Amino acid sequence: VKKESNKVIKVEAKIDGKVYIIKGNASEEHIKAVAEYVDKKIKMITKNRPNLSRSKATVLAALNITDELFRLNREYEELLNLLDEGDSNS
Amino acid sequence: VKKESNKVIKVEAKIDGKVYIIKGNASEEHIKAVAEYVDKKIKMITKNRPNLSRSKATVLAALNITDELFRLNREYEELLNLLDEGDSNS
């Protein structure tokens, strides 16, 4: 596993029509992909509900992404548990 | 793995001081935990930067959560790859 550098970089990205300067110690590619993901989620939500306010759409996007995070986390834990069971049988 | 019910439920949750009715086919417990997570993230971000607007704080929270999702996804993929390698050696 390649260790990520601790150098903080700044990346400019447009989210929901506004420009944000995002600071992070990840790669520029990673930060841009993260910003693009949030932007797409907000667009997806407002597309289906054009009357929704922008702030509500952003909250819904955050809820949506957190739901994905929790589900993936559960799958990850299940996979780790399977590995543990495998170890104890060997 | 227990299959989740397809019944859509509505859960009321407060996020950043506003009440949201969140619809989902997950359990009430899951939806509440998701809402609480987003609320906590926004609070954490505004705590450190009291002058930040609420909409910007929500966007930053969404970026933060997406960053976690991407990192966990990478770890999950790495774990799956390790398992594949283990299979080919056996």
PDB file of C-alpha atoms in Angstrom:
ATOM      1  CA  VAL A   1       0.000   0.000   0.000  1.00  0.00           C
ATOM      2  CA  LYS A   2       1.468   3.330  -1.104  1.00  0.00           C
ATOM      3  CA  LYS A   3       1.548   5.855   1.726  1.00  0.00           C
ATOM      4  CA  GLU A   4      -0.100   9.110   0.828  1.00  0.00           C
ATOM      5  CA  SER A   5       1.973  12.267   1.099  1.00  0.00           C
ATOM      6  CA  ASN A   6       1.258  14.636   3.984  1.00  0.00           C
ATOM      7  CA  LYS A   7       1.653  17.697   1.783  1.00  0.00           C
ATOM      8  CA  VAL A   8      -1.544  19.730   1.793  1.00  0.00           C
ATOM      9  CA  ILE A   9      -2.651  20.789  -1.671  1.00  0.00           C
ATOM     10  CA  LYS A  10      -5.422  23.117  -2.826  1.00  0.00           C
ATOM     11  CA  VAL A  11      -7.783  22.133  -5.599  1.00  0.00           C
ATOM     12  CA  GLU A  12     -10.397  24.329  -7.259  1.00  0.00           C
ATOM     13  CA  ALA A  13     -13.660  22.559  -8.035  1.00  0.00           C
ATOM     14  CA  LYS A  14     -17.163  23.602  -9.020  1.00  0.00           C
ATOM     15  CA  ILE A  15     -19.963  22.127  -6.931  1.00  0.00           C
ATOM     16  CA  ASP A  16     -23.588  23.030  -7.586  1.00  0.00           C
ATOM     17  CA  GLY A  17     -22.453  25.982  -9.694  1.00  0.00           C
ATOM     18  CA  LYS A  18     -20.139  27.458  -7.072  1.00  0.00           C
ATOM     19  CA  VAL A  19     -16.357  27.361  -7.021  1.00  0.00           C
ATOM     20  CA  TYR A  20     -14.775  25.820  -3.932  1.00  0.00           C
ATOM     21  CA  ILE A  21     -11.119  25.762  -2.948  1.00  0.00           C
ATOM     22  CA  ILE A  22     -10.689  22.340  -1.382  1.00  0.00           C
ATOM     23  CA  LYS A  23      -7.650  21.645   0.773  1.00  0.00           C
ATOM     24  CA  GLY A  24      -6.490  18.126   1.396  1.00  0.00           C
ATOM     25  CA  ASN A  25      -3.472  15.877   1.710  1.00  0.00           C
ATOM     26  CA  ALA A  26      -4.738  13.467  -0.927  1.00  0.00           C
ATOM     27  CA  SER A  27      -3.832  13.604  -4.621  1.00  0.00           C
ATOM     28  CA  GLU A  28      -5.352  16.249  -6.875  1.00  0.00           C
ATOM     29  CA  GLU A  29      -7.017  13.428  -8.793  1.00  0.00           C
ATOM     30  CA  HIS A  30      -8.664  12.075  -5.629  1.00  0.00           C
ATOM     31  CA  ILE A  31      -9.926  15.495  -4.499  1.00  0.00           C
ATOM     32  CA  LYS A  32     -11.322  16.246  -7.980  1.00  0.00           C
ATOM     33  CA  ALA A  33     -13.088  12.887  -8.096  1.00  0.00           C
ATOM     34  CA  VAL A  34     -14.612  13.531  -4.640  1.00  0.00           C
ATOM     35  CA  ALA A  35     -15.851  16.979  -5.700  1.00  0.00           C
ATOM     36  CA  GLU A  36     -17.266  15.590  -8.939  1.00  0.00           C
ATOM     37  CA  TYR A  37     -19.126  12.888  -7.037  1.00  0.00           C
ATOM     38  CA  VAL A  38     -20.813  15.405  -4.724  1.00  0.00           C
ATOM     39  CA  ASP A  39     -21.670  17.669  -7.663  1.00  0.00           C
ATOM     40  CA  LYS A  40     -23.240  14.763  -9.565  1.00  0.00           C
ATOM     41  CA  LYS A  41     -25.267  13.644  -6.530  1.00  0.00           C
ATOM     42  CA  ILE A  42     -26.704  17.142  -6.052  1.00  0.00           C
ATOM     43  CA  LYS A  43     -27.524  17.397  -9.784  1.00  0.00           C
ATOM     44  CA  MET A  44     -29.196  13.982  -9.703  1.00  0.00           C
ATOM     45  CA  ILE A  45     -31.370  15.023  -6.767  1.00  0.00           C
ATOM     46  CA  THR A  46     -32.383  18.413  -8.187  1.00  0.00           C
ATOM     47  CA  LYS A  47     -33.099  16.838 -11.580  1.00  0.00           C
ATOM     48  CA  ASN A  48     -35.893  14.739 -10.088  1.00  0.00           C
ATOM     49  CA  ARG A  49     -37.203  17.521  -7.860  1.00  0.00           C
ATOM     50  CA  PRO A  50     -36.749  20.886  -9.592  1.00  0.00           C
ATOM     51  CA  ASN A  51     -38.603  22.760  -6.826  1.00  0.00           C
ATOM     52  CA  LEU A  52     -36.195  21.660  -4.120  1.00  0.00           C
ATOM     53  CA  SER A  53     -34.019  24.379  -2.586  1.00  0.00           C
ATOM     54  CA  ARG A  54     -30.276  24.058  -3.137  1.00  0.00           C
ATOM     55  CA  SER A  55     -29.527  23.703   0.549  1.00  0.00           C
ATOM     56  CA  LYS A  56     -32.062  20.892   0.927  1.00  0.00           C
ATOM     57  CA  ALA A  57     -30.682  19.174  -2.175  1.00  0.00           C
ATOM     58  CA  THR A  58     -27.195  19.297  -0.659  1.00  0.00           C
ATOM     59  CA  VAL A  59     -28.445  17.824   2.628  1.00  0.00           C
ATOM     60  CA  LEU A  60     -30.194  15.037   0.701  1.00  0.00           C
ATOM     61  CA  ALA A  61     -26.998  14.394  -1.270  1.00  0.00           C
ATOM     62  CA  ALA A  62     -25.052  14.138   2.003  1.00  0.00           C
ATOM     63  CA  LEU A  63     -27.656  11.690   3.366  1.00  0.00           C
ATOM     64  CA  ASN A  64     -27.454   9.636   0.194  1.00  0.00           C
ATOM     65  CA  ILE A  65     -23.651   9.421   0.321  1.00  0.00           C
ATOM     66  CA  THR A  66     -23.686   8.567   4.044  1.00  0.00           C
ATOM     67  CA  ASP A  67     -26.143   5.763   3.305  1.00  0.00           C
ATOM     68  CA  GLU A  68     -23.652   4.374   0.761  1.00  0.00           C
ATOM     69  CA  LEU A  69     -20.816   4.738   3.286  1.00  0.00           C
ATOM     70  CA  PHE A  70     -22.748   2.840   5.977  1.00  0.00           C
ATOM     71  CA  ARG A  71     -23.720   0.042   3.586  1.00  0.00           C
ATOM     72  CA  LEU A  72     -20.183  -0.346   2.286  1.00  0.00           C
ATOM     73  CA  ASN A  73     -18.891  -0.321   5.848  1.00  0.00           C
ATOM     74  CA  ARG A  74     -21.243  -3.164   6.730  1.00  0.00           C
ATOM     75  CA  GLU A  75     -20.052  -5.174   3.717  1.00  0.00           C
ATOM     76  CA  TYR A  76     -16.436  -4.482   4.639  1.00  0.00           C
ATOM     77  CA  GLU A  77     -17.017  -5.683   8.206  1.00  0.00           C
ATOM     78  CA  GLU A  78     -18.759  -8.805   6.928  1.00  0.00           C
ATOM     79  CA  LEU A  79     -15.811  -9.559   4.656  1.00  0.00           C
ATOM     80  CA  LEU A  80     -13.387  -9.078   7.561  1.00  0.00           C
ATOM     81  CA  ASN A  81     -15.487 -11.425   9.708  1.00  0.00           C
ATOM     82  CA  LEU A  82     -15.406 -14.054   6.963  1.00  0.00           C
ATOM     83  CA  LEU A  83     -11.628 -13.767   6.884  1.00  0.00           C
ATOM     84  CA  ASP A  84     -11.443 -14.196  10.668  1.00  0.00           C
ATOM     85  CA  GLU A  85     -13.598 -17.321  10.463  1.00  0.00           C
ATOM     86  CA  GLY A  86     -11.315 -18.660   7.725  1.00  0.00           C
ATOM     87  CA  ASP A  87      -8.299 -18.122   9.964  1.00  0.00           C
ATOM     88  CA  SER A  88      -9.760 -19.964  12.909  1.00  0.00           C
ATOM     89  CA  ASN A  89     -10.538 -22.990  10.715  1.00  0.00           C
ATOM     90  CA  SER A  90      -7.034 -23.326   9.286  1.00  0.00           C
TER      91      SER A  90
ATOM     92  CA  VAL B   1     -27.074 -11.792   5.038  1.00  0.00           C
ATOM     93  CA  LYS B   2     -30.549 -10.661   5.994  1.00  0.00           C
ATOM     94  CA  LYS B   3     -32.437  -9.205   3.082  1.00  0.00           C
ATOM     95  CA  GLU B   4     -33.754  -5.737   3.769  1.00  0.00           C
ATOM     96  CA  SER B   5     -37.476  -5.173   3.380  1.00  0.00           C
ATOM     97  CA  ASN B   6     -38.674  -3.209   0.372  1.00  0.00           C
ATOM     98  CA  LYS B   7     -41.252  -1.358   2.398  1.00  0.00           C
ATOM     99  CA  VAL B   8     -40.617   2.377   2.229  1.00  0.00           C
ATOM    100  CA  ILE B   9     -40.758   4.070   5.617  1.00  0.00           C
ATOM    101  CA  LYS B  10     -40.661   7.735   6.575  1.00  0.00           C
ATOM    102  CA  VAL B  11     -38.395   8.969   9.340  1.00  0.00           C
ATOM    103  CA  GLU B  12     -38.319  12.460  10.818  1.00  0.00           C
ATOM    104  CA  ALA B  13     -34.837  13.742  11.610  1.00  0.00           C
ATOM    105  CA  LYS B  14     -33.295  17.106  12.456  1.00  0.00           C
ATOM    106  CA  ILE B  15     -30.279  18.072  10.397  1.00  0.00           C
ATOM    107  CA  ASP B  16     -28.535  21.388  10.919  1.00  0.00           C
ATOM    108  CA  GLY B  17     -31.527  22.648  12.890  1.00  0.00           C
ATOM    109  CA  LYS B  18     -34.121  21.782  10.248  1.00  0.00           C
ATOM    110  CA  VAL B  19     -36.577  18.908  10.294  1.00  0.00           C
ATOM    111  CA  TYR B  20     -36.421  16.536   7.328  1.00  0.00           C
ATOM    112  CA  ILE B  21     -38.793  13.738   6.421  1.00  0.00           C
ATOM    113  CA  ILE B  22     -36.516  11.054   5.056  1.00  0.00           C
ATOM    114  CA  LYS B  23     -37.979   8.228   3.004  1.00  0.00           C
ATOM    115  CA  GLY B  24     -36.135   4.980   2.601  1.00  0.00           C
ATOM    116  CA  ASN B  25     -36.465   1.219   2.457  1.00  0.00           C
ATOM    117  CA  ALA B  26     -33.886   0.678   5.190  1.00  0.00           C
ATOM    118  CA  SER B  27     -34.686   0.285   8.883  1.00  0.00           C
ATOM    119  CA  GLU B  28     -35.688   3.301  10.954  1.00  0.00           C
ATOM    120  CA  GLU B  29     -32.513   2.758  12.983  1.00  0.00           C
ATOM    121  CA  HIS B  30     -30.331   2.919   9.862  1.00  0.00           C
ATOM    122  CA  ILE B  31     -32.005   6.070   8.530  1.00  0.00           C
ATOM    123  CA  LYS B  32     -31.703   7.790  11.912  1.00  0.00           C
ATOM    124  CA  ALA B  33     -28.034   6.869  12.180  1.00  0.00           C
ATOM    125  CA  VAL B  34     -27.417   8.238   8.665  1.00  0.00           C
ATOM    126  CA  ALA B  35     -29.176  11.527   9.521  1.00  0.00           C
ATOM    127  CA  GLU B  36     -27.268  11.818  12.793  1.00  0.00           C
ATOM    128  CA  TYR B  37     -23.974  11.294  10.988  1.00  0.00           C
ATOM    129  CA  VAL B  38     -24.669  14.107   8.509  1.00  0.00           C
ATOM    130  CA  ASP B  39     -25.840  16.405  11.310  1.00  0.00           C
ATOM    131  CA  LYS B  40     -22.671  15.728  13.318  1.00  0.00           C
ATOM    132  CA  LYS B  41     -20.423  16.342  10.315  1.00  0.00           C
ATOM    133  CA  ILE B  42     -22.049  19.723   9.613  1.00  0.00           C
ATOM    134  CA  LYS B  43     -21.769  20.681  13.301  1.00  0.00           C
ATOM    135  CA  MET B  44     -18.104  19.658  13.379  1.00  0.00           C
ATOM    136  CA  ILE B  45     -17.362  21.806  10.320  1.00  0.00           C
ATOM    137  CA  THR B  46     -19.245  24.889  11.548  1.00  0.00           C
ATOM    138  CA  LYS B  47     -17.667  24.552  15.003  1.00  0.00           C
ATOM    139  CA  ASN B  48     -14.204  25.144  13.569  1.00  0.00           C
ATOM    140  CA  ARG B  49     -15.353  27.864  11.174  1.00  0.00           C
ATOM    141  CA  PRO B  50     -18.193  29.846  12.733  1.00  0.00           C
ATOM    142  CA  ASN B  51     -18.313  32.347   9.836  1.00  0.00           C
ATOM    143  CA  LEU B  52     -19.031  29.681   7.248  1.00  0.00           C
ATOM    144  CA  SER B  53     -22.467  29.791   5.619  1.00  0.00           C
ATOM    145  CA  ARG B  54     -24.756  26.836   6.260  1.00  0.00           C
ATOM    146  CA  SER B  55     -24.904  25.836   2.614  1.00  0.00           C
ATOM    147  CA  LYS B  56     -21.100  25.829   2.332  1.00  0.00           C
ATOM    148  CA  ALA B  57     -20.818  23.817   5.546  1.00  0.00           C
ATOM    149  CA  THR B  58     -23.199  21.222   4.098  1.00  0.00           C
ATOM    150  CA  VAL B  59     -21.195  21.002   0.869  1.00  0.00           C
ATOM    151  CA  LEU B  60     -17.993  20.548   2.903  1.00  0.00           C
ATOM    152  CA  ALA B  61     -19.696  17.845   4.978  1.00  0.00           C
ATOM    153  CA  ALA B  62     -20.726  16.056   1.772  1.00  0.00           C
ATOM    154  CA  LEU B  63     -17.141  16.289   0.464  1.00  0.00           C
ATOM    155  CA  ASN B  64     -15.819  14.930   3.743  1.00  0.00           C
ATOM    156  CA  ILE B  65     -18.198  11.956   3.725  1.00  0.00           C
ATOM    157  CA  THR B  66     -17.446  11.221   0.050  1.00  0.00           C
ATOM    158  CA  ASP B  67     -13.743  11.224   0.876  1.00  0.00           C
ATOM    159  CA  GLU B  68     -14.430   8.576   3.529  1.00  0.00           C
ATOM    160  CA  LEU B  69     -16.534   6.565   1.067  1.00  0.00           C
ATOM    161  CA  PHE B  70     -13.773   6.616  -1.568  1.00  0.00           C
ATOM    162  CA  ARG B  71     -11.088   5.605   0.945  1.00  0.00           C
ATOM    163  CA  LEU B  72     -13.190   2.773   2.341  1.00  0.00           C
ATOM    164  CA  ASN B  73     -13.985   1.635  -1.185  1.00  0.00           C
ATOM    165  CA  ARG B  74     -10.269   1.477  -1.979  1.00  0.00           C
ATOM    166  CA  GLU B  75      -9.637  -0.594   1.163  1.00  0.00           C
ATOM    167  CA  TYR B  76     -12.531  -2.888   0.287  1.00  0.00           C
ATOM    168  CA  GLU B  77     -11.171  -3.426  -3.226  1.00  0.00           C
ATOM    169  CA  GLU B  78      -7.700  -4.126  -1.842  1.00  0.00           C
ATOM    170  CA  LEU B  79      -9.135  -6.693   0.539  1.00  0.00           C
ATOM    171  CA  LEU B  80     -11.035  -8.359  -2.308  1.00  0.00           C
ATOM    172  CA  ASN B  81      -7.851  -8.454  -4.398  1.00  0.00           C
ATOM    173  CA  LEU B  82      -5.986 -10.084  -1.526  1.00  0.00           C
ATOM    174  CA  LEU B  83      -8.691 -12.736  -1.350  1.00  0.00           C
ATOM    175  CA  ASP B  84      -8.416 -13.363  -5.099  1.00  0.00           C
ATOM    176  CA  GLU B  85      -4.660 -13.785  -4.800  1.00  0.00           C
ATOM    177  CA  GLY B  86      -5.163 -16.195  -1.905  1.00  0.00           C
ATOM    178  CA  ASP B  87      -7.527 -18.256  -4.074  1.00  0.00           C
ATOM    179  CA  SER B  88      -5.101 -18.540  -6.976  1.00  0.00           C
ATOM    180  CA  ASN B  89      -2.354 -19.787  -4.642  1.00  0.00           C
ATOM    181  CA  SER B  90      -4.395 -22.558  -3.111  1.00  0.00           C
TER     182      SER B  90
END
